Short mmCIF file of C-alpha atoms and ligand atoms in Angstrom, two decimals:
data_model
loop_
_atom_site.label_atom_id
_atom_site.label_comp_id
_atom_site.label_asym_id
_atom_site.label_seq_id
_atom_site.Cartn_x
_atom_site.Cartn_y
_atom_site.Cartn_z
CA UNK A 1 118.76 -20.92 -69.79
CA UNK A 2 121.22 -17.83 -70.41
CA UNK A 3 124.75 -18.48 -69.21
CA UNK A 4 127.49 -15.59 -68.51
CA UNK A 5 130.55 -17.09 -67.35
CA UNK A 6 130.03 -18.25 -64.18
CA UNK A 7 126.39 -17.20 -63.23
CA UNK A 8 123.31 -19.24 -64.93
CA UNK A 9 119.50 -17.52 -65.08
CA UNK A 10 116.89 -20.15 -65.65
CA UNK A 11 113.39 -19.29 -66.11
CA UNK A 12 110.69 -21.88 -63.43
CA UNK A 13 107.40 -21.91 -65.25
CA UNK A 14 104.41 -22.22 -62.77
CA UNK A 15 102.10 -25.27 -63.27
CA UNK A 16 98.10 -26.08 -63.75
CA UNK A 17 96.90 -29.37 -63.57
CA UNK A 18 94.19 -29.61 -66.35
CA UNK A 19 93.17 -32.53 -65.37
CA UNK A 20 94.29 -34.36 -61.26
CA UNK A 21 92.37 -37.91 -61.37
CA UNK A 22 92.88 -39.25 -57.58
CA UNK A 23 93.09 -43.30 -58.13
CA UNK A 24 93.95 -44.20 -54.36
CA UNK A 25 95.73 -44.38 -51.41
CA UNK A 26 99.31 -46.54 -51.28
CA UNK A 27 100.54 -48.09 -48.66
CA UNK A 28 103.67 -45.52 -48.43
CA UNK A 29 101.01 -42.96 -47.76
CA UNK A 30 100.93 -40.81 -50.95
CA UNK A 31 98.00 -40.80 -53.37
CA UNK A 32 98.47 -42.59 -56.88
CA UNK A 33 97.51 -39.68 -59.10
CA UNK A 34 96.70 -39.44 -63.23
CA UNK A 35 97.39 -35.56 -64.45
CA UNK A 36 97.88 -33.49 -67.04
CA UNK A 37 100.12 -30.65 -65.84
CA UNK A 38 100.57 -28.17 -68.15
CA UNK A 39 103.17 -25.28 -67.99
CA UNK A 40 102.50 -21.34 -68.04
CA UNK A 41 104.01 -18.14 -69.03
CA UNK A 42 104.12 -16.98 -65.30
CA UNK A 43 107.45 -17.75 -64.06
CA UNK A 44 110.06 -17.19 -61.03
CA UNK A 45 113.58 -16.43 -62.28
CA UNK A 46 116.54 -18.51 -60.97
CA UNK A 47 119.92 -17.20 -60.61
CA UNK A 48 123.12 -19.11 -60.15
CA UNK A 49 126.20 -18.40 -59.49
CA UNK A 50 128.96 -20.43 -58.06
CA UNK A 51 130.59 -20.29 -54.75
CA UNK A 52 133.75 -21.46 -53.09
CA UNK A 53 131.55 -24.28 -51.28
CA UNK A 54 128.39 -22.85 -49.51
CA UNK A 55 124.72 -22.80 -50.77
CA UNK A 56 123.25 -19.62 -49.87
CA UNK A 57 119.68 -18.14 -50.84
CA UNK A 58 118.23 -14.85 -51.20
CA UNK A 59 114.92 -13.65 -52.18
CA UNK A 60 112.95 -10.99 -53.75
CA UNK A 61 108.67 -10.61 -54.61
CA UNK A 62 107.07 -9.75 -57.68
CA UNK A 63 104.13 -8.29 -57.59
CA UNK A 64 101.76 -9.64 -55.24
CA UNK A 65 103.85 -12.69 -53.44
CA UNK A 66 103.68 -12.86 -49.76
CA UNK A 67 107.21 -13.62 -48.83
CA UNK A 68 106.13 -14.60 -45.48
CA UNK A 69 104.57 -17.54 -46.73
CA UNK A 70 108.03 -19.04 -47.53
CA UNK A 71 109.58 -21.64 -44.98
CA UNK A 72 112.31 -21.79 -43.34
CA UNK A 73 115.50 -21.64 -45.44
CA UNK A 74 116.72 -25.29 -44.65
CA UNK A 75 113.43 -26.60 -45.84
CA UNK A 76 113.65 -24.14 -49.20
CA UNK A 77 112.82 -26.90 -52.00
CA UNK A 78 115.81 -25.08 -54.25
CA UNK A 79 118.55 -25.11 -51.17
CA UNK A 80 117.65 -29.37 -50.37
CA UNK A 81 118.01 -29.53 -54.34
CA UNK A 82 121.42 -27.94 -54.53
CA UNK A 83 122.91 -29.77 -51.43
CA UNK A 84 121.91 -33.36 -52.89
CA UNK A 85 123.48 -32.66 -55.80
CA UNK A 86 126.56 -31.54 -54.11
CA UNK A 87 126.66 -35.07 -51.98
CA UNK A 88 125.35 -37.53 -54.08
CA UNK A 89 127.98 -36.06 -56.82
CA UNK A 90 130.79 -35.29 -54.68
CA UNK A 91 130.73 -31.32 -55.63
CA UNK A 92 133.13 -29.27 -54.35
CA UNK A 93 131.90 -25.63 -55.57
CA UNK A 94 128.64 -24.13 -53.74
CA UNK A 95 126.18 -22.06 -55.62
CA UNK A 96 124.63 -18.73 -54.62
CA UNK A 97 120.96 -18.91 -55.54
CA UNK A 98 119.02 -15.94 -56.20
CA UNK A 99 115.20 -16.30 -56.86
CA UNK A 100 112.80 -13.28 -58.00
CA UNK A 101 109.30 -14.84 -57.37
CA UNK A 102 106.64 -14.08 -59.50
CA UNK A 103 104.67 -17.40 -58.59
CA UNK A 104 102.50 -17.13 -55.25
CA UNK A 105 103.86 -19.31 -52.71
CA UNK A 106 101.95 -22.42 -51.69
CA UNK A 107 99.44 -21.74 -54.61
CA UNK A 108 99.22 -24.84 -56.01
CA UNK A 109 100.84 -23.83 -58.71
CA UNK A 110 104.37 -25.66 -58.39
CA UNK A 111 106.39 -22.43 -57.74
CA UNK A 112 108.67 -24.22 -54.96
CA UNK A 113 109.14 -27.58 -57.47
CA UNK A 114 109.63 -25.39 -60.03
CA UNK A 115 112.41 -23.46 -58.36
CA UNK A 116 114.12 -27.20 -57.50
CA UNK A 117 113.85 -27.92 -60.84
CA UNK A 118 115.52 -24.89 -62.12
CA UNK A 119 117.98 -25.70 -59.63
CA UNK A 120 118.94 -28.75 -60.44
CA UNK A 121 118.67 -28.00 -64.35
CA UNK A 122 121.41 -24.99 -64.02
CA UNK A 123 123.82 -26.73 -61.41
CA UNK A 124 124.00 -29.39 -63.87
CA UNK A 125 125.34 -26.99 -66.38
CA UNK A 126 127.28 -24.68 -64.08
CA UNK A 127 129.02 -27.35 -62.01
CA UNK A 128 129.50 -29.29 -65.13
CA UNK A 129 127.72 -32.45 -63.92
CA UNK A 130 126.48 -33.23 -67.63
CA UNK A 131 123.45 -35.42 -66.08
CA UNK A 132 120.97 -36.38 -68.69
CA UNK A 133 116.83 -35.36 -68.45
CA UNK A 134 115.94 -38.82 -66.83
CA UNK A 135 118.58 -38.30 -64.03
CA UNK A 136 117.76 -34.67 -63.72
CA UNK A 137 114.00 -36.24 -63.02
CA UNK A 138 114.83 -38.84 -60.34
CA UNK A 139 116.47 -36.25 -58.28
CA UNK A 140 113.77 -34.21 -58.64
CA UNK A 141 111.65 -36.75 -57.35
CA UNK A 142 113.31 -37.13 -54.14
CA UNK A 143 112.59 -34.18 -53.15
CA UNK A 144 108.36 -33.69 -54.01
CA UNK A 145 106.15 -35.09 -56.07
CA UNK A 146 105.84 -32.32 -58.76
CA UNK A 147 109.73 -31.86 -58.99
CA UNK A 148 110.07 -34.23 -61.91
CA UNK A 149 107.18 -33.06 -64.11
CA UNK A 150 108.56 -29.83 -63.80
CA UNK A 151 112.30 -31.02 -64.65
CA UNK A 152 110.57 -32.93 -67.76
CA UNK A 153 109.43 -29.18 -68.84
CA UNK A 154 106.25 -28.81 -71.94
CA UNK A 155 102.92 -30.44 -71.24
CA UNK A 156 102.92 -33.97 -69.45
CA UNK A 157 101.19 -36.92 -68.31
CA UNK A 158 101.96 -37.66 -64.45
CA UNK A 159 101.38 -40.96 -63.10
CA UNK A 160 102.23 -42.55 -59.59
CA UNK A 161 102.83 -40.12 -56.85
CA UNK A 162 104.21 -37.92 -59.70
CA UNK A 163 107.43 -40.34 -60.33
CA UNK A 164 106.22 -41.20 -63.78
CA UNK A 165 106.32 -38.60 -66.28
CA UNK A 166 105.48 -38.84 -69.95
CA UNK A 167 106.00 -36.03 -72.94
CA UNK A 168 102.59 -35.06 -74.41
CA UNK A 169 103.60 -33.66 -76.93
CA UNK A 170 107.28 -35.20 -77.84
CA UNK A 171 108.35 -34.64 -81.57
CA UNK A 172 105.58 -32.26 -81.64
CA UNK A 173 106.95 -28.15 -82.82
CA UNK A 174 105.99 -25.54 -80.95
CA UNK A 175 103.60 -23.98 -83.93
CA UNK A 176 101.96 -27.14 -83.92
CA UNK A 177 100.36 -26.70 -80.87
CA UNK A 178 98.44 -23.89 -80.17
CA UNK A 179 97.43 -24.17 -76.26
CA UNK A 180 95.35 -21.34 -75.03
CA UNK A 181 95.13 -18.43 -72.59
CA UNK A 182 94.24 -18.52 -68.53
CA UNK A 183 93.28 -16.26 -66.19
CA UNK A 184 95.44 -17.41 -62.93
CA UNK A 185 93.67 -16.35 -59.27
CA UNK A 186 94.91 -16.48 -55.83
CA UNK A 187 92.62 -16.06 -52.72
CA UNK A 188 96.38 -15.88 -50.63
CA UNK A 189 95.00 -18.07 -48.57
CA UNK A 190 97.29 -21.27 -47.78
CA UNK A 191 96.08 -25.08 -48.45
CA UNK A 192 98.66 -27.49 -47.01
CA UNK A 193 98.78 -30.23 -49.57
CA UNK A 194 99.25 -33.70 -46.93
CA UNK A 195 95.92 -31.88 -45.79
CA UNK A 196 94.21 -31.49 -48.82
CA UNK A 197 94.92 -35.12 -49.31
CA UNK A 198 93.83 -36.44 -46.20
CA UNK A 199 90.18 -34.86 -46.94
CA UNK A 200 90.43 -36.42 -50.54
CA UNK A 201 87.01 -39.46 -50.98
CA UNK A 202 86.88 -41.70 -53.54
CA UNK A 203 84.35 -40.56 -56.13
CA UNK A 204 84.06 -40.29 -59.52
CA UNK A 205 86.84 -39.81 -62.00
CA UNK A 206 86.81 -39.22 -65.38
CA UNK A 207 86.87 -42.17 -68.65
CA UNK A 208 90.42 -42.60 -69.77
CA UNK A 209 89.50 -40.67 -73.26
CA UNK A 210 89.12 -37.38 -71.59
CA UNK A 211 93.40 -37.71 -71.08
CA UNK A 212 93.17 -38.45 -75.41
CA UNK A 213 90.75 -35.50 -75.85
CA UNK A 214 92.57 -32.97 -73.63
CA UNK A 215 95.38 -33.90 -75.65
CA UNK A 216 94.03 -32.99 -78.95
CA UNK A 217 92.11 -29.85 -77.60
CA UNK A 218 95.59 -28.15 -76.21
CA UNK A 219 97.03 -29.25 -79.46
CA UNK A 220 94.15 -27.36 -81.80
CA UNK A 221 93.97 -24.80 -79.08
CA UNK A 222 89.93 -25.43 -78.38
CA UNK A 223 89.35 -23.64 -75.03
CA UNK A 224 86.01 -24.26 -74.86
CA UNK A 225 86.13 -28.02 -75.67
CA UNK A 226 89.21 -28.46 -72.99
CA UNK A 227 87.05 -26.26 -70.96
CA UNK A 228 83.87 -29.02 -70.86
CA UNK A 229 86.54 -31.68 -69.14
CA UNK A 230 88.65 -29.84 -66.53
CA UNK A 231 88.99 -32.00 -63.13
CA UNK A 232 90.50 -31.96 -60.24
CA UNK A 233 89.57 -34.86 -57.97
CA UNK A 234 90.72 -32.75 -55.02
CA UNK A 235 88.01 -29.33 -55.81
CA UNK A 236 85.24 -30.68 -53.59
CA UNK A 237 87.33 -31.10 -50.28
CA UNK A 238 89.00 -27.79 -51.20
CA UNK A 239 86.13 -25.85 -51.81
CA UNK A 240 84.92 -27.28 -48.19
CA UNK A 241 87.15 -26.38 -46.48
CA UNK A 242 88.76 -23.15 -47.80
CA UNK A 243 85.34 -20.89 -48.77
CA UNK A 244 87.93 -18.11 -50.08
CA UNK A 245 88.96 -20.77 -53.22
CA UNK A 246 85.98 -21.23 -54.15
CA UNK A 247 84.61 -17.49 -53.91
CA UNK A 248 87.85 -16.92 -56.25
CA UNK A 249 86.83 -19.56 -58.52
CA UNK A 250 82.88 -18.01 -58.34
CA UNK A 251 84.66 -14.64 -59.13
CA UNK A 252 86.39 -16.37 -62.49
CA UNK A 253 83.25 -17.73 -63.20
CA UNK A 254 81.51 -14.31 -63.44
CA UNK A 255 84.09 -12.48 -64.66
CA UNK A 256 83.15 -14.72 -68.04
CA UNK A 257 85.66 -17.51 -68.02
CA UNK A 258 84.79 -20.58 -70.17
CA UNK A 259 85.18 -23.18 -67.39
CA UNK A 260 87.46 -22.98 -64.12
CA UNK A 261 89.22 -25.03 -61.71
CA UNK A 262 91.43 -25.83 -58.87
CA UNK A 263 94.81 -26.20 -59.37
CA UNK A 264 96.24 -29.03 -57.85
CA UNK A 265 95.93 -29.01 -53.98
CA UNK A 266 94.89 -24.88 -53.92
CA UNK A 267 94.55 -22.18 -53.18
CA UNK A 268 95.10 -20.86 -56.90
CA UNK A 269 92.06 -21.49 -59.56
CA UNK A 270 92.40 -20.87 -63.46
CA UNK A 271 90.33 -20.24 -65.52
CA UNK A 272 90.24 -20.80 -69.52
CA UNK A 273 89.63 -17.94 -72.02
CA UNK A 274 88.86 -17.83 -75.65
CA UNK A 275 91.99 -15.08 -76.18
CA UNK A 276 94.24 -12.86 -75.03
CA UNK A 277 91.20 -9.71 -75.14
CA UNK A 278 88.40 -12.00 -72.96
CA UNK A 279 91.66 -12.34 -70.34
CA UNK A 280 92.14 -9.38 -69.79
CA UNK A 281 88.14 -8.74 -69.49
CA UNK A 282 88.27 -11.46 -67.07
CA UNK A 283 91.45 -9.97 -65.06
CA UNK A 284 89.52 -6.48 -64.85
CA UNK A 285 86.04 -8.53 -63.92
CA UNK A 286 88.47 -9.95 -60.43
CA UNK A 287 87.27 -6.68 -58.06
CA UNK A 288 90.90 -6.67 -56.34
CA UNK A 289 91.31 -10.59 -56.18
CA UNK A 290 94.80 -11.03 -57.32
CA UNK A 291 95.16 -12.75 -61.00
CA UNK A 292 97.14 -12.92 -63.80
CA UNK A 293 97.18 -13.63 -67.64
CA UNK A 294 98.91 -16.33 -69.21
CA UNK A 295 99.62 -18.65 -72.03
CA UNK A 296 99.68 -22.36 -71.66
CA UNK A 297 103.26 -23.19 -72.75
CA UNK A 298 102.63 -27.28 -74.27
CA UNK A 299 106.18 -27.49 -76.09
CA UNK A 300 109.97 -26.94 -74.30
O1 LIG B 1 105.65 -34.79 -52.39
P1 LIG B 1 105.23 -33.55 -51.69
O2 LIG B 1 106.22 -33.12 -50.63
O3 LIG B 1 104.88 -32.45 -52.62
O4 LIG B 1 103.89 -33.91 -50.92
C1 LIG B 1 103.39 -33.20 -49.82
C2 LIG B 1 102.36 -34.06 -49.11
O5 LIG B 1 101.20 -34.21 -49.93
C3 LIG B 1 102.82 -35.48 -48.83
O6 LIG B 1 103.48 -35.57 -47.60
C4 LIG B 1 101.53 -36.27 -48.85
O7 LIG B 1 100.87 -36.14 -47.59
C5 LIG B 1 100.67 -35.53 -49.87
N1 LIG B 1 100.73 -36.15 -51.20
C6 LIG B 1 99.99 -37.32 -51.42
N2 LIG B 1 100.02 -37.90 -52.68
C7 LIG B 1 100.73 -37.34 -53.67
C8 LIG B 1 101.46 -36.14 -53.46
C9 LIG B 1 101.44 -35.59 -52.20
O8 LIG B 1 99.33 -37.84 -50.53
N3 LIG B 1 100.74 -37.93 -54.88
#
């Protein structure tokens, strides 16, 4: 976070889920899910700066985002974020919030949670709300599901609907774990998530020690291993239904990658790399399918 007087610019890393074990349905609709959701060096960047009362939002693209894809501005993920902060803690000031996005909309990717979570991390040092990390998270999880994994920030475990997130790698330095390289790609085709979920089946889902062992393999930075137990409960209904994901994710596959997947409800797949070199073999084996190179980012 880089703060200059008044004005805040957070960074919102984009998300992969490594692993998305559907358990069920529950009875207030949502799907109980088991995840490890992982961070990335592809990020949109956040600017705040304060106002005499109003939230207002503006927006530019990076390379490759569709702006059209983004709602309408009263729905905007970072605009509900800044307005329930401003009730529930009886602000007075407004915040002007600028967001260059980098991350494709609706990608599956956690752009729009990421943005909230930006949101909510830089009002609370602008407005001078001095809310601590667990707070941060239960406001984030008001307003979607991947909001507080994203507040959390590093590598985590996500239980419940997404309410209940746990540090992987807590105490852990950043040299100590060596994550890997991704090749990101995006079909720009849109997946609406409550859809994706109503298709969802119960089937199989992988043995708790695949959780342990993805663990240790982000840790030691062993692609290949974490490669062999990527899931995503959700792939199969995707793949049905949207042919474009998985031509992009038969286009990774080609292009050399180690294993690939689905991340979370679509339309972006990932796939692992041994190194920075085989990504950017992979990126030039896409033909024209938009993708991107990053690094897994395990520690905050
Ligand atoms: O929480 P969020 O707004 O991101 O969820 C969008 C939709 O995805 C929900 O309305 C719900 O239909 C579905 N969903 C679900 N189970 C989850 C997360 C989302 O069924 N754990």
């Amino acid at each position: 976070m880089d703060t200059t007087g008044s004005v805040i610019t957070v960074e919102a890393l984009a998300k992969v889920n490594l692993t998305l074990e559907v358990l069920g349905k529950r009875p207030d609709g949502y799907h109980a899910l088991r995840s490890v959701v992982m961070p990335v060096s592809l990020a949109d960047t956040v600017t705040l700066s304060r106002t005499g009362g109003l939230v207002a939002l503006s927006v530019s693209a990076g390379e490759g985002v569709n702006l059209t894809h983004l709602g309408p501005v009263e729905r905007n993920l970072a605009v509900r974020a800044a307005r329930l902060m401003q009730t529930r803690y009886r602000v007075g000031a407004g915040a002007r919030i600028h967001i260059h996005k980098r991350i494709p909309i609706g990608g599956g990717l956690g752009g729009g949670s990421a943005d909230a979570a930006a949101v909510i991390r830089g009002l609370n040092s602008l407005w001078g709300l001095g809310l601590p990390r667990g707070e941060m998270m239960e406001l984030g999880a008001e307003l979607g599901s991947d909001v507080p994994a994203l507040a959390h920030g590093g590598a985590v475990l996500m239980e419940g609907r997404g309410e209940y997130v746990t540090g992987l790698f807590e105490g852990v330095a950043a040299e100590d774990c060596k994550g890997f390289w991704l090749v990101i790609a995006n079909p720009g085709v849109m997946c609406p998530t409550g859809e994706v979920f109503k298709r969802w089946k119960p089937g199989l889902t992988p043995a708790p020690h695949f959780l342990h062992n993805m663990r240790s393999f982000v840790r030691g930075g062993q692609a290949e291993a974490a490669a062999g137990i990527l899931f995503n409960g959700l792939q199969v209904g995707v793949f049905e239904r949207y042919p474009e994901v998985a031509g992009a994710a038969a286009r990774l596959r080609s292009a050399g990658c180690l294993g690939c997947l689905l991340s979370g409800s679509g339309a972006s797949v990932f796939g692992l790399v041994r190194d920075e070199a085989h990504g950017q073999e992979v990126l030039c084996g896409l033909d024209g399918l938009w993708g991107v190179l990053v690094r897994t980012c395990p520690v905050v």
